[in-house]
Structures are given as C-alpha cells and as structure tokens.
Coordinates of C-alpha atoms in Angstrom, one line a residue:
M25 CA 0.0 0.0 0.0
T26 CA 1.5 3.3 -1.1
T27 CA 0.8 6.6 0.6
T28 CA 0.7 8.7 -2.6
E29 CA -2.7 9.7 -4.0
N30 CA -3.5 7.0 -6.4
S31 CA -6.4 5.0 -7.8
A32 CA -8.6 3.3 -5.2
A33 CA -8.7 0.4 -7.6
H34 CA -5.8 -1.3 -5.8
L35 CA -8.1 -1.6 -2.8
R36 CA -9.8 -4.6 -4.3
P37 CA -11.7 -7.4 -2.5
E38 CA -9.1 -10.1 -3.1
D39 CA -6.4 -7.9 -1.5
P40 CA -8.2 -5.7 1.0
Y41 CA -6.4 -2.9 2.8
S42 CA -4.9 -4.4 6.0
R43 CA -5.6 -1.3 8.2
R44 CA -9.1 -0.8 7.1
W45 CA -10.7 -1.2 10.5
A46 CA -8.3 1.2 12.2
G47 CA -8.8 3.5 9.2
L48 CA -12.6 3.2 9.7
A49 CA -12.1 4.5 13.3
V50 CA -10.4 7.6 12.0
L51 CA -13.3 8.2 9.5
C52 CA -15.9 7.8 12.2
L53 CA -14.0 10.2 14.5
S54 CA -14.0 12.8 11.6
L55 CA -17.7 12.2 11.1
L56 CA -18.3 12.5 14.8
I57 CA -17.3 16.1 15.1
V58 CA -19.2 17.1 12.0
V59 CA -22.5 15.8 13.4
M60 CA -21.7 17.0 17.0
A61 CA -21.3 20.5 15.7
N62 CA -24.9 20.4 14.7
T63 CA -26.3 19.1 18.0
A64 CA -24.0 20.6 20.6
L65 CA -25.4 24.0 19.9
I66 CA -28.8 22.9 21.1
V67 CA -27.7 23.0 24.8
A68 CA -25.2 25.8 24.3
A69 CA -27.9 28.1 22.9
P70 CA -29.3 29.3 26.2
S71 CA -25.9 30.5 27.4
M72 CA -25.2 32.2 24.1
L73 CA -28.6 33.8 24.2
R74 CA -27.9 35.5 27.5
E75 CA -24.2 36.4 27.1
L76 CA -24.4 37.7 23.5
S77 CA -27.9 39.3 23.9
L78 CA -29.1 37.4 20.8
T79 CA -32.4 38.0 19.0
S80 CA -34.3 34.9 17.9
T81 CA -33.1 35.7 14.3
D82 CA -29.5 35.8 15.5
L83 CA -29.9 32.4 17.2
Q84 CA -31.6 30.9 14.2
W85 CA -28.8 31.8 11.9
I86 CA -26.1 30.8 14.3
I87 CA -27.6 27.3 14.0
D88 CA -28.3 27.5 10.3
G89 CA -25.1 29.3 9.2
Y90 CA -23.6 25.9 9.5
T91 CA -26.4 24.1 7.8
V92 CA -26.6 26.0 4.5
P93 CA -23.0 25.7 3.3
Y94 CA -22.9 22.1 4.7
A95 CA -25.8 21.0 2.6
A96 CA -25.1 23.1 -0.5
L97 CA -21.4 22.1 -1.0
M98 CA -21.5 18.3 -0.2
L99 CA -22.1 17.0 -3.7
L100 CA -19.5 19.2 -5.3
C101 CA -17.0 18.5 -2.6
G102 CA -17.5 14.8 -2.9
V103 CA -16.8 14.9 -6.6
L104 CA -13.7 17.1 -6.1
G105 CA -12.5 14.5 -3.6
D106 CA -12.8 11.8 -6.3
R107 CA -10.7 13.8 -8.7
F108 CA -8.0 15.3 -6.5
G109 CA -7.8 12.7 -3.7
R110 CA -10.3 11.6 -1.0
R111 CA -7.7 11.6 1.8
R112 CA -6.6 15.1 0.7
A113 CA -10.2 16.2 0.9
L114 CA -10.6 14.8 4.4
L115 CA -7.4 16.5 5.6
A116 CA -8.4 19.9 4.0
G117 CA -11.9 19.6 5.5
L118 CA -10.5 18.9 9.0
G119 CA -8.2 22.0 8.7
V120 CA -11.0 24.3 7.6
F121 CA -13.4 22.9 10.2
A122 CA -10.8 23.4 13.0
A123 CA -10.1 27.0 11.9
G124 CA -13.7 27.8 12.1
A125 CA -14.0 26.3 15.5
V126 CA -11.1 28.3 16.8
Y127 CA -12.6 31.5 15.4
G128 CA -16.0 30.6 17.0
S129 CA -14.5 30.1 20.4
L130 CA -13.0 33.6 20.3
A131 CA -16.1 35.4 18.9
D132 CA -17.9 38.0 21.0
S133 CA -20.8 39.0 18.7
A134 CA -23.6 37.3 16.8
V135 CA -22.0 38.2 13.4
E136 CA -18.7 36.6 14.3
V137 CA -20.3 33.4 15.6
I138 CA -22.4 33.1 12.4
A139 CA -19.2 33.6 10.3
A140 CA -17.4 30.9 12.3
R141 CA -20.3 28.5 11.8
I142 CA -20.3 29.2 8.1
V143 CA -16.6 28.3 7.9
M144 CA -17.2 25.1 9.9
G145 CA -20.1 24.3 7.6
V146 CA -17.7 24.5 4.6
G147 CA -15.2 22.2 6.3
A148 CA -18.0 19.7 7.2
A149 CA -19.1 19.7 3.6
V150 CA -15.7 18.5 2.6
I151 CA -15.3 16.0 5.4
M152 CA -18.5 14.1 5.3
P153 CA -18.6 12.8 1.7
A154 CA -14.9 12.0 2.0
T155 CA -15.5 9.7 5.0
L156 CA -18.1 7.7 3.1
S157 CA -16.2 7.4 -0.2
L158 CA -13.0 6.4 1.6
L159 CA -15.0 3.8 3.5
V160 CA -16.3 2.2 0.4
A161 CA -12.9 2.3 -1.3
M162 CA -11.2 0.7 1.7
F163 CA -13.6 -2.2 2.4
P164 CA -14.3 -5.3 0.3
A165 CA -18.0 -5.8 -0.7
H166 CA -18.6 -8.5 1.9
E167 CA -17.5 -6.3 4.8
R168 CA -19.1 -3.1 3.6
A169 CA -22.4 -3.5 5.3
R170 CA -20.7 -3.9 8.7
A171 CA -18.5 -0.9 8.0
I172 CA -21.4 1.3 7.0
A173 CA -23.3 0.2 10.0
A174 CA -20.5 1.5 12.2
W175 CA -20.4 4.7 10.2
A176 CA -24.2 5.1 10.6
A177 CA -24.0 4.3 14.3
T178 CA -21.4 7.1 14.7
S179 CA -24.0 9.6 13.4
G180 CA -26.4 8.4 16.0
L181 CA -23.8 8.6 18.7
A182 CA -22.9 12.1 17.7
I183 CA -26.5 13.3 17.8
A184 CA -26.6 12.5 21.5
L185 CA -22.9 13.0 22.3
G186 CA -22.9 16.6 21.1
P187 CA -25.4 17.8 23.8
L188 CA -23.7 15.6 26.4
L189 CA -20.2 17.0 25.8
A190 CA -21.5 20.5 25.5
G191 CA -23.4 20.1 28.7
W192 CA -20.4 18.8 30.5
L193 CA -18.3 21.7 29.3
L194 CA -20.9 24.3 30.2
E195 CA -20.9 23.1 33.8
S196 CA -17.6 25.0 34.4
H197 CA -16.7 26.8 31.1
A198 CA -18.2 29.4 28.9
W199 CA -20.1 28.6 25.7
G200 CA -17.0 29.1 23.6
S201 CA -15.6 25.8 24.9
T202 CA -18.2 23.9 22.9
F203 CA -16.5 25.2 19.8
L204 CA -13.0 24.6 21.0
I205 CA -13.5 21.0 21.9
N206 CA -13.6 20.2 18.2
V207 CA -10.0 21.4 17.6
P208 CA -8.0 18.7 19.3
I209 CA -10.3 16.0 17.9
A210 CA -9.8 17.4 14.4
A211 CA -6.1 17.5 14.8
F212 CA -5.9 14.0 16.1
A213 CA -8.1 12.8 13.2
A214 CA -5.8 14.5 10.7
V215 CA -2.6 13.0 12.1
T216 CA -4.0 9.5 12.3
A217 CA -5.5 9.8 8.8
L218 CA -2.0 10.2 7.4
V219 CA -1.0 6.9 9.0
L220 CA -4.1 4.8 8.9
V221 CA -6.2 6.0 5.9
P222 CA -5.0 5.1 2.4
A223 CA -4.6 7.7 -0.3
S224 CA -7.4 7.2 -2.9
K225 CA -8.9 8.9 -5.9
A226 CA -10.9 7.9 -8.9
E227 CA -9.4 6.6 -12.1
H228 CA -9.7 8.4 -15.5
V229 CA -11.3 11.5 -14.1
T230 CA -9.6 14.4 -15.9
R231 CA -12.2 17.1 -16.0
T232 CA -14.6 18.6 -13.5
D233 CA -18.2 19.7 -14.3
W234 CA -17.8 23.2 -12.7
L235 CA -21.1 24.6 -14.1
G236 CA -23.0 21.5 -12.8
G237 CA -21.3 22.1 -9.4
L238 CA -22.3 25.7 -9.3
L239 CA -25.9 24.9 -10.2
S240 CA -26.0 22.2 -7.6
V241 CA -24.7 24.6 -4.9
I242 CA -27.4 27.2 -5.9
A243 CA -30.1 24.6 -6.1
V244 CA -29.5 22.9 -2.7
G245 CA -28.3 26.0 -0.9
G246 CA -31.2 28.0 -2.1
L247 CA -33.7 25.4 -1.2
V248 CA -32.3 24.9 2.3
F249 CA -32.1 28.7 2.9
A250 CA -35.7 29.1 1.6
I251 CA -36.9 26.3 3.9
I252 CA -35.2 27.8 7.0
D253 CA -36.1 31.5 6.2
G254 CA -39.7 30.7 5.1
F255 CA -40.8 28.5 8.0
H256 CA -39.1 30.6 10.6
F257 CA -39.5 34.2 9.4
G258 CA -42.4 34.0 6.9
W259 CA -42.6 33.6 3.2
G260 CA -41.6 37.0 2.2
I261 CA -39.5 38.2 -0.8
T262 CA -36.2 36.7 0.7
A263 CA -37.6 33.2 1.1
L264 CA -39.6 33.2 -2.1
G265 CA -36.6 34.6 -4.1
S266 CA -34.4 31.9 -2.7
L267 CA -36.9 29.3 -3.6
A268 CA -37.3 30.6 -7.1
A269 CA -33.5 30.6 -7.6
A270 CA -33.3 27.0 -6.3
V271 CA -36.0 25.9 -8.7
A272 CA -34.4 27.6 -11.7
A273 CA -31.0 26.2 -10.8
S274 CA -32.5 22.7 -10.3
V275 CA -34.0 22.8 -13.8
G276 CA -30.7 24.1 -15.2
F277 CA -28.8 21.4 -13.4
V278 CA -31.0 18.6 -14.7
V279 CA -30.8 19.8 -18.3
W280 CA -27.0 20.4 -18.1
E281 CA -26.3 17.0 -16.4
L282 CA -28.3 15.0 -18.9
R283 CA -26.3 16.5 -21.8
H284 CA -22.8 16.7 -20.2
P285 CA -20.4 13.9 -21.2
A286 CA -18.9 13.8 -17.7
P287 CA -21.7 15.0 -15.4
L288 CA -21.2 16.0 -11.8
L289 CA -23.9 13.5 -10.9
N290 CA -25.3 10.7 -13.1
L291 CA -29.0 11.5 -12.9
R292 CA -30.0 8.3 -14.5
R293 CA -28.7 6.5 -11.4
V294 CA -30.5 8.9 -9.1
T295 CA -33.8 8.1 -10.8
D296 CA -33.3 4.4 -10.3
R297 CA -35.9 3.0 -7.9
T298 CA -33.3 1.7 -5.5
V299 CA -31.3 4.9 -5.2
G300 CA -34.4 7.1 -5.1
G301 CA -36.1 5.0 -2.5
A302 CA -33.0 4.8 -0.3
C303 CA -32.5 8.6 -0.5
I304 CA -36.1 9.2 0.5
A305 CA -35.6 6.9 3.5
V306 CA -32.4 8.6 4.7
M307 CA -33.9 12.1 4.3
L308 CA -37.1 11.2 6.2
L309 CA -35.2 9.4 9.0
F310 CA -33.1 12.5 9.7
F311 CA -36.1 14.8 9.2
A312 CA -37.6 13.0 12.2
A313 CA -34.4 12.7 14.2
F314 CA -33.3 16.4 14.1
G315 CA -36.9 17.6 14.6
V316 CA -37.4 15.5 17.7
I317 CA -34.0 16.4 19.1
Y318 CA -34.8 20.1 18.5
F319 CA -37.9 20.1 20.6
V320 CA -37.1 17.4 23.2
A321 CA -33.9 19.3 24.2
Q322 CA -36.0 22.4 24.8
Q323 CA -38.5 20.3 26.8
F324 CA -35.7 19.0 29.0
Q325 CA -34.1 22.4 29.6
F326 CA -37.0 24.9 29.8
V327 CA -39.9 22.7 31.1
L328 CA -38.3 19.9 33.1
G329 CA -35.6 22.2 34.3
Y330 CA -32.6 20.0 33.5
G331 CA -29.2 21.6 33.1
P332 CA -27.1 21.2 30.0
L333 CA -25.2 18.1 31.3
E334 CA -28.5 16.5 32.5
T335 CA -30.0 17.2 29.1
G336 CA -27.1 15.5 27.3
V337 CA -27.3 12.4 29.6
R338 CA -31.0 12.0 28.9
L339 CA -30.5 12.2 25.2
L340 CA -27.8 9.4 25.3
P341 CA -30.3 6.5 25.0
L342 CA -31.0 7.7 21.5
A343 CA -27.3 7.0 20.6
V344 CA -27.4 3.6 22.4
A345 CA -30.5 2.6 20.4
V346 CA -29.0 3.7 17.1
S347 CA -25.9 1.6 17.8
A348 CA -27.9 -1.4 18.7
G349 CA -30.1 -1.1 15.6
A350 CA -27.1 -0.7 13.4
A351 CA -25.5 -3.8 14.8
V352 CA -28.6 -5.8 14.1
S353 CA -29.1 -4.3 10.7
S354 CA -25.8 -5.4 9.3
R355 CA -26.7 -9.0 10.0
L356 CA -30.4 -8.8 9.2
A357 CA -30.4 -7.0 5.8
P358 CA -28.4 -9.6 4.0
R359 CA -30.8 -12.3 5.2
I360 CA -34.3 -10.8 4.7
G361 CA -33.5 -8.0 2.3
S362 CA -32.8 -4.3 2.6
R363 CA -36.4 -3.3 1.6
T364 CA -37.9 -5.1 4.6
V365 CA -35.3 -3.8 7.1
I366 CA -35.5 -0.2 5.8
A367 CA -39.3 0.0 5.8
G368 CA -39.4 -1.8 9.1
G369 CA -36.9 0.6 10.7
M370 CA -38.8 3.6 9.4
T371 CA -42.0 2.2 10.9
I372 CA -40.4 1.7 14.3
A373 CA -38.9 5.2 14.2
A374 CA -42.4 6.6 13.2
T375 CA -43.9 4.8 16.2
G376 CA -41.3 6.5 18.4
V377 CA -42.1 10.0 17.1
L378 CA -45.9 9.4 17.4
A379 CA -45.4 8.4 21.0
L380 CA -44.7 12.0 21.8
V381 CA -48.2 12.9 20.8
A382 CA -49.2 11.7 24.3
L383 CA -46.8 14.1 26.1
S384 CA -49.5 16.6 26.9
S385 CA -51.4 14.0 29.0
V386 CA -48.4 11.9 30.1
P387 CA -45.7 14.4 31.0
G388 CA -42.2 13.6 32.2
Y389 CA -39.1 11.8 31.1
P390 CA -40.3 8.1 30.8
L391 CA -42.4 8.7 27.8
V392 CA -39.6 10.7 26.1
L393 CA -37.2 7.9 26.9
A394 CA -39.5 5.4 25.2
S395 CA -39.7 7.7 22.2
L396 CA -36.0 8.2 21.9
L397 CA -35.3 4.4 22.2
L398 CA -37.8 3.6 19.4
L399 CA -36.6 6.4 17.2
G400 CA -33.0 5.4 17.7
L401 CA -33.6 1.8 17.0
G402 CA -35.5 2.6 13.8
I403 CA -32.7 4.9 12.6
G404 CA -30.1 2.3 13.4
L405 CA -32.0 -0.4 11.5
A406 CA -32.8 1.6 8.4
T407 CA -29.9 3.9 7.7
P408 CA -27.0 1.5 7.1
P409 CA -28.8 -0.6 4.4
A410 CA -30.2 2.6 2.8
T411 CA -26.7 4.1 2.6
D412 CA -25.2 0.9 1.3
L413 CA -27.8 0.7 -1.5
I414 CA -26.9 4.3 -2.5
M415 CA -23.2 3.7 -2.5
A416 CA -23.5 0.3 -4.3
S417 CA -25.4 1.9 -7.2
F418 CA -22.4 4.0 -8.3
S419 CA -19.2 3.1 -9.9
E420 CA -15.7 3.4 -8.3
S421 CA -15.1 6.7 -10.0
E422 CA -18.4 8.1 -8.7
L423 CA -18.0 7.3 -5.0
G424 CA -17.6 11.0 -4.0
A425 CA -20.8 11.9 -5.9
A426 CA -22.6 8.9 -4.2
G427 CA -21.4 10.0 -0.7
G428 CA -22.3 13.6 -1.5
L429 CA -25.8 12.5 -2.6
N430 CA -26.3 10.4 0.6
D431 CA -25.1 13.2 2.9
T432 CA -27.1 15.8 1.1
A433 CA -30.2 13.7 1.8
V434 CA -29.2 13.6 5.5
E435 CA -28.7 17.3 5.8
L436 CA -31.7 18.3 3.7
G437 CA -33.8 16.0 5.9
G438 CA -32.4 17.5 9.1
S439 CA -32.9 21.0 7.9
L440 CA -36.5 20.3 6.9
G441 CA -37.2 18.6 10.2
I442 CA -36.0 21.5 12.3
A443 CA -37.7 24.1 10.0
L444 CA -41.0 22.4 9.4
L445 CA -41.5 20.7 12.7
G446 CA -40.0 23.7 14.5
S447 CA -42.6 25.9 12.6
V448 CA -45.5 23.7 13.8
L449 CA -44.0 23.8 17.3
A450 CA -43.7 27.6 17.4
T451 CA -47.1 28.2 15.9
T452 CA -49.0 25.9 18.3
Y453 CA -47.1 27.2 21.3
S454 CA -47.7 30.8 20.4
D455 CA -51.4 30.1 19.8
R456 CA -51.8 28.2 23.1
I457 CA -50.1 30.7 25.3
A458 CA -51.6 33.8 23.6
G459 CA -54.8 33.8 25.7
F460 CA -52.9 33.6 29.0
L461 CA -50.6 36.4 28.0
A462 CA -53.5 38.6 26.8
D463 CA -55.0 38.4 30.3
L464 CA -51.8 39.7 32.1
P465 CA -52.1 43.4 33.1
S466 CA -49.3 45.0 31.2
T467 CA -48.8 47.8 33.7
N468 CA -48.0 45.3 36.5
L469 CA -46.1 42.7 34.5
T470 CA -42.7 43.9 35.3
G471 CA -43.3 46.9 37.4
T472 CA -41.5 49.1 34.9
M473 CA -42.4 50.8 31.7
A474 CA -45.3 49.4 29.6
A475 CA -42.9 49.1 26.6
Q476 CA -40.7 46.7 28.6
A477 CA -43.8 44.8 29.7
E478 CA -44.8 44.3 26.1
Q479 CA -41.3 43.2 25.2
A480 CA -41.5 40.6 27.9
V481 CA -44.9 39.4 26.7
E482 CA -43.5 39.0 23.1
A483 CA -40.5 37.1 24.4
A484 CA -42.8 34.7 26.3
R485 CA -45.0 34.3 23.3
D486 CA -42.0 33.7 21.0
S487 CA -40.7 30.5 22.6
V488 CA -40.8 28.4 25.8
G489 CA -37.2 29.5 26.4
G490 CA -38.3 33.1 26.2
A491 CA -41.0 32.3 28.7
A492 CA -38.5 30.7 31.1
I493 CA -36.3 33.8 31.0
V494 CA -39.2 36.2 31.5
A495 CA -40.4 34.1 34.5
D496 CA -36.9 34.2 36.0
E497 CA -37.0 38.0 35.8
L498 CA -40.5 38.2 37.2
A499 CA -39.4 36.1 40.2
K500 CA -36.8 38.7 41.1
N501 CA -39.4 41.5 41.1
P502 CA -41.5 41.8 44.3
F503 CA -44.3 43.5 42.4
A504 CA -44.5 40.8 39.7
E505 CA -43.3 37.6 41.3
S506 CA -46.8 36.2 41.6
Y507 CA -46.9 35.9 37.8
A508 CA -43.7 33.8 37.5
Q509 CA -45.0 30.3 38.3
P510 CA -48.3 30.7 36.5
L511 CA -46.3 31.7 33.4
L512 CA -44.0 28.7 33.7
D513 CA -47.0 26.4 34.1
E514 CA -48.9 27.8 31.2
A515 CA -45.7 27.7 29.0
A516 CA -45.2 24.1 29.9
T517 CA -48.8 23.2 29.0
A518 CA -48.6 25.1 25.7
F519 CA -45.2 23.5 24.8
A520 CA -46.5 20.0 25.5
A521 CA -49.3 20.6 23.1
A522 CA -46.9 22.1 20.6
I523 CA -44.7 18.9 20.8
A524 CA -47.8 16.8 20.3
D525 CA -48.8 18.6 17.1
A526 CA -45.2 18.6 15.8
S527 CA -44.8 14.9 16.6
L528 CA -48.1 14.1 14.8
V529 CA -46.9 15.8 11.7
G530 CA -43.4 14.2 11.9
G531 CA -44.7 10.7 12.7
I532 CA -47.3 10.6 10.0
G533 CA -44.7 11.9 7.5
L534 CA -42.3 9.2 8.4
A535 CA -44.9 6.5 8.4
A536 CA -46.1 7.5 5.0
G537 CA -42.5 7.6 3.8
A538 CA -42.1 4.0 5.0
V539 CA -45.0 2.9 2.8
L540 CA -43.6 4.8 -0.2
V541 CA -40.1 3.4 0.3
A542 CA -41.5 -0.2 0.5
V543 CA -43.2 0.4 -2.8
L544 CA -40.2 2.1 -4.5
L545 CA -37.5 -0.3 -3.4
P546 CA -37.5 -3.5 -5.5
G547 CA -37.8 -6.8 -3.8
R548 CA -34.3 -7.8 -5.0
A549 CA -32.8 -4.8 -3.2
H550 CA -30.2 -6.5 -0.9
T551 CA -27.0 -5.1 0.6
R552 CA -24.0 -7.0 -0.4

C-alpha cells in the first residue's frame, strides 16, 4: 500500500487494505465532530442567548449558518475528492473545520459566531462525503455492510454525544468551549488519517463539471435557505426569491447534467428506484431525528428544568439505540432483504415519534425515553442498508458523488425537520399561550415601563425558552413575582401541546414515507 494519492482500484476485494478497521475508526472520528457541531449548539444556545444578547433571528442563523453551506457544498466537494484525492479532501476539510471552531471560540458577537459557523459548515461539507467514499474504497464488498453500520452508528452517537459533551463543558466553562472541543479532535483525526487512511482517488477523471457544481450549490443551498427562512420568518421576498433561484438552478442542473459527457452526478442512477427509495428513506429518518432532538432538548431544559449536562445524559439513550439497531441491521439486511429492514426501521422510528403525541397527557421523562429508544432503534436499523444501497449503485469513479448524494439527503432532511416541525411547534405554542398572556395586566407585569412589559410578553410568546427567561426575571421583582410560576405552568402546557402537534406531523410523514419506500425499493434490493 502506497501513501501517494493514487487510484482506489488497488483496494480490491481479493487484496483488502490491511488497516481498514483502524482507518474506519479515523473516518468515524471525523464524522463524529461534524455531526456533533450540529447538535452541541442545542444545549449551548441558552448560554449564548444570554451572554451575547441574541435575538431569535441571530440564534436561528447561528444554528443554520452551519447548515446552509454544509448541505449546499457536499455534492460538489464529494466529486472534487474523487478527482483530487479523497484523503486530501478529508485533511483539507478537517483543517477548515478546526479553523472555524477556533474563530467561533473567540467570537464575541452574533456576526462573528455566524461567520465561524459558516466556515465550519464548509469544512464539514468536505469531510462528510470523503469519509463515506473512503470507507467504500477501503472495504471489500462482503464487509461493507458492517463498516457502513459502524459509520451510521457514529452519526447516531454524535447526535446525542454533542449535547452531552457541550453540557459537561458548560458546567464549568463558557459557551466558547463547545467550539474549542472540536479542535484537538480534528487535529488527532488529521494526524492519524495520514498513518491509517489510504490515499485514494478515482481513475480516469480528468475534468470537473464546474457549471454543474455551481448549479447544484445554488439549487441545494437556495432550497435549504428558503426552507429555513420561510418557515421561521415568513414567506416574504427573501424566502420566495431563494426558492425561485433554487427551482431555476435545479431545472438548469437537470438539463445540463443530462447533456454533459462527464456530469457531476449521473442523474440516471438517481432516478433508479433503488437509489431514489434509499435517498427518501435517509432524508425522512433524519427529518424526524433532528426535529425530535430540537424540541425534546427544549422540553428538557426549559420545562423539566434539566441543566445542559443532564440534558445530554438524557439524550444518550438515542445513541445507544442507534448503535444497537445498526449492529442488528448489518446481520439482518443480507438475510431478509434491505427493503424489509429499511421499511421496518422507518415504521419503528415513526412509532417513536408518534409516542410523543401523548406528552400533553403523560408528561415527564419516561415517555420521552421510550420515544428516543424507538426512534434510535429505527434509525439504526434503516440507515445502514439505505446508505449501502446508494453507494453500491455508483461506480468506483463516482464514490464521492454517491457520498455527497447520501449526505445531502441527510442534511436536507435534518434542515427540513428543524424548519417544518419547528414551525409547527412555534405556531402551536404561540397560539396556546396567547390567551394567558393577553390576560396579564401589562402595567403590572414587570413593574417598569409598559414598553418593557410588552417586550417581555413578546419574548414569552415567541418560545418556551423566552417564557422561562421572563419568568426568571419576574421572580426577582417583588411587584410581579406572583406571575412567575403561572407563566411557567402555562408555557409548559402550551409547549407540551406544541410537541404533540409537531410529533403528529413528523410521525405521519415518516410512516407515509415507510410505505412509499416499501413500494419504491425493488424486492431484490439487498445489501452485499
């Protein structure tokens, strides 16, 4: 095995790479920080909200400043990794990601934090498809299902480990530490990648479809931006303009790719029932996962009163369930078929999401625990065979494009879950608490100016976190302290109803998706 960038064709099944399992650990570690960067911010947000005096718009774009470039660039970055070297792409991505994390840890304004998150998102877009394409290049076909199961289990672990690590750090450090923790991990991954991950790139790729790449960035980036902006801030000219640009770029991308002799993405493969069904499965699973994590973490912190570390610990069962499901999936899919395992996993995950509909009548952690376990088990069962089907449908020279396609489905699903389910959550919460807030005498609410009272009412109406902050301030005011506990109680009731509505939408969507995937995937769809 050489260490120069060369064709991955020498990593053939009859002569597999001897350090492939150690190399897989490096790839999983790289993936870990990419996904953790998305979920750690959930528990760090309250501290940032207070210390940086963030508006709800600031906070939303601190979260989504990472998401937009991450989703938009993955396909192009995956293809560039095929051409210029997958390990090189991994190392470059780790460097950019770490630089953004350092900048974020030093930031002292919303604009600087958003800029840092954008840089980290660019790095993540390079890292994630590189991990998947390198995995497929390193492993022989008969071991690939197990390797992808480990890769998928890492995603599940990171979803829960992000809040856990962030919560632990926030016990004794400022919110900037949640950025800085990524730096030593990225450095360690880069050093070990040079030793344990083989150099690899596609054969006979001498040109890059730059126009197709540009169109894909506009299409995916515009769509994700429109989803986020439209659902959170209303469908005004910004959201509709972004959506129009995304649609126009998508049409241009399809026309261009079908005519290009060396397209960025082979659309004929994408329209295959196997690839299409698997992409829908991945997208909907992460639609549900990120949506549920988004509102369950708020329930833990603002309603049940758990601290950041306690929140992270209580999300950990999700990761355990994902790992268990992935371990079972790698053995089950080859025996009974990927279609059965994927559709079955999606159904189990949908059951977990729908369980939260009962939260308004059965409050507390036990119901949430059952939901997280079912959701995690379903994700662990369905994601590995779906990812394997996508990767198996593309040739050796297209592994980066395949990884980018899979990862775009993941991120698009996650973005849509937070945006759509978050919008349902916010709308129901605001409607439910509006009556209570309308009955509060504005002149006595804070004991200060009426304008400040109105501002407090708006904050309480905006989110359960805002209500918790307002209640905390009321409790300090002897003229208004009697309103603090009723506000908390009403916010908790409204938020439980909001979770029920959002879970109903997410659960039905995932269940319908399970039926669609079962119809789309051919009966012969087996992982190798």
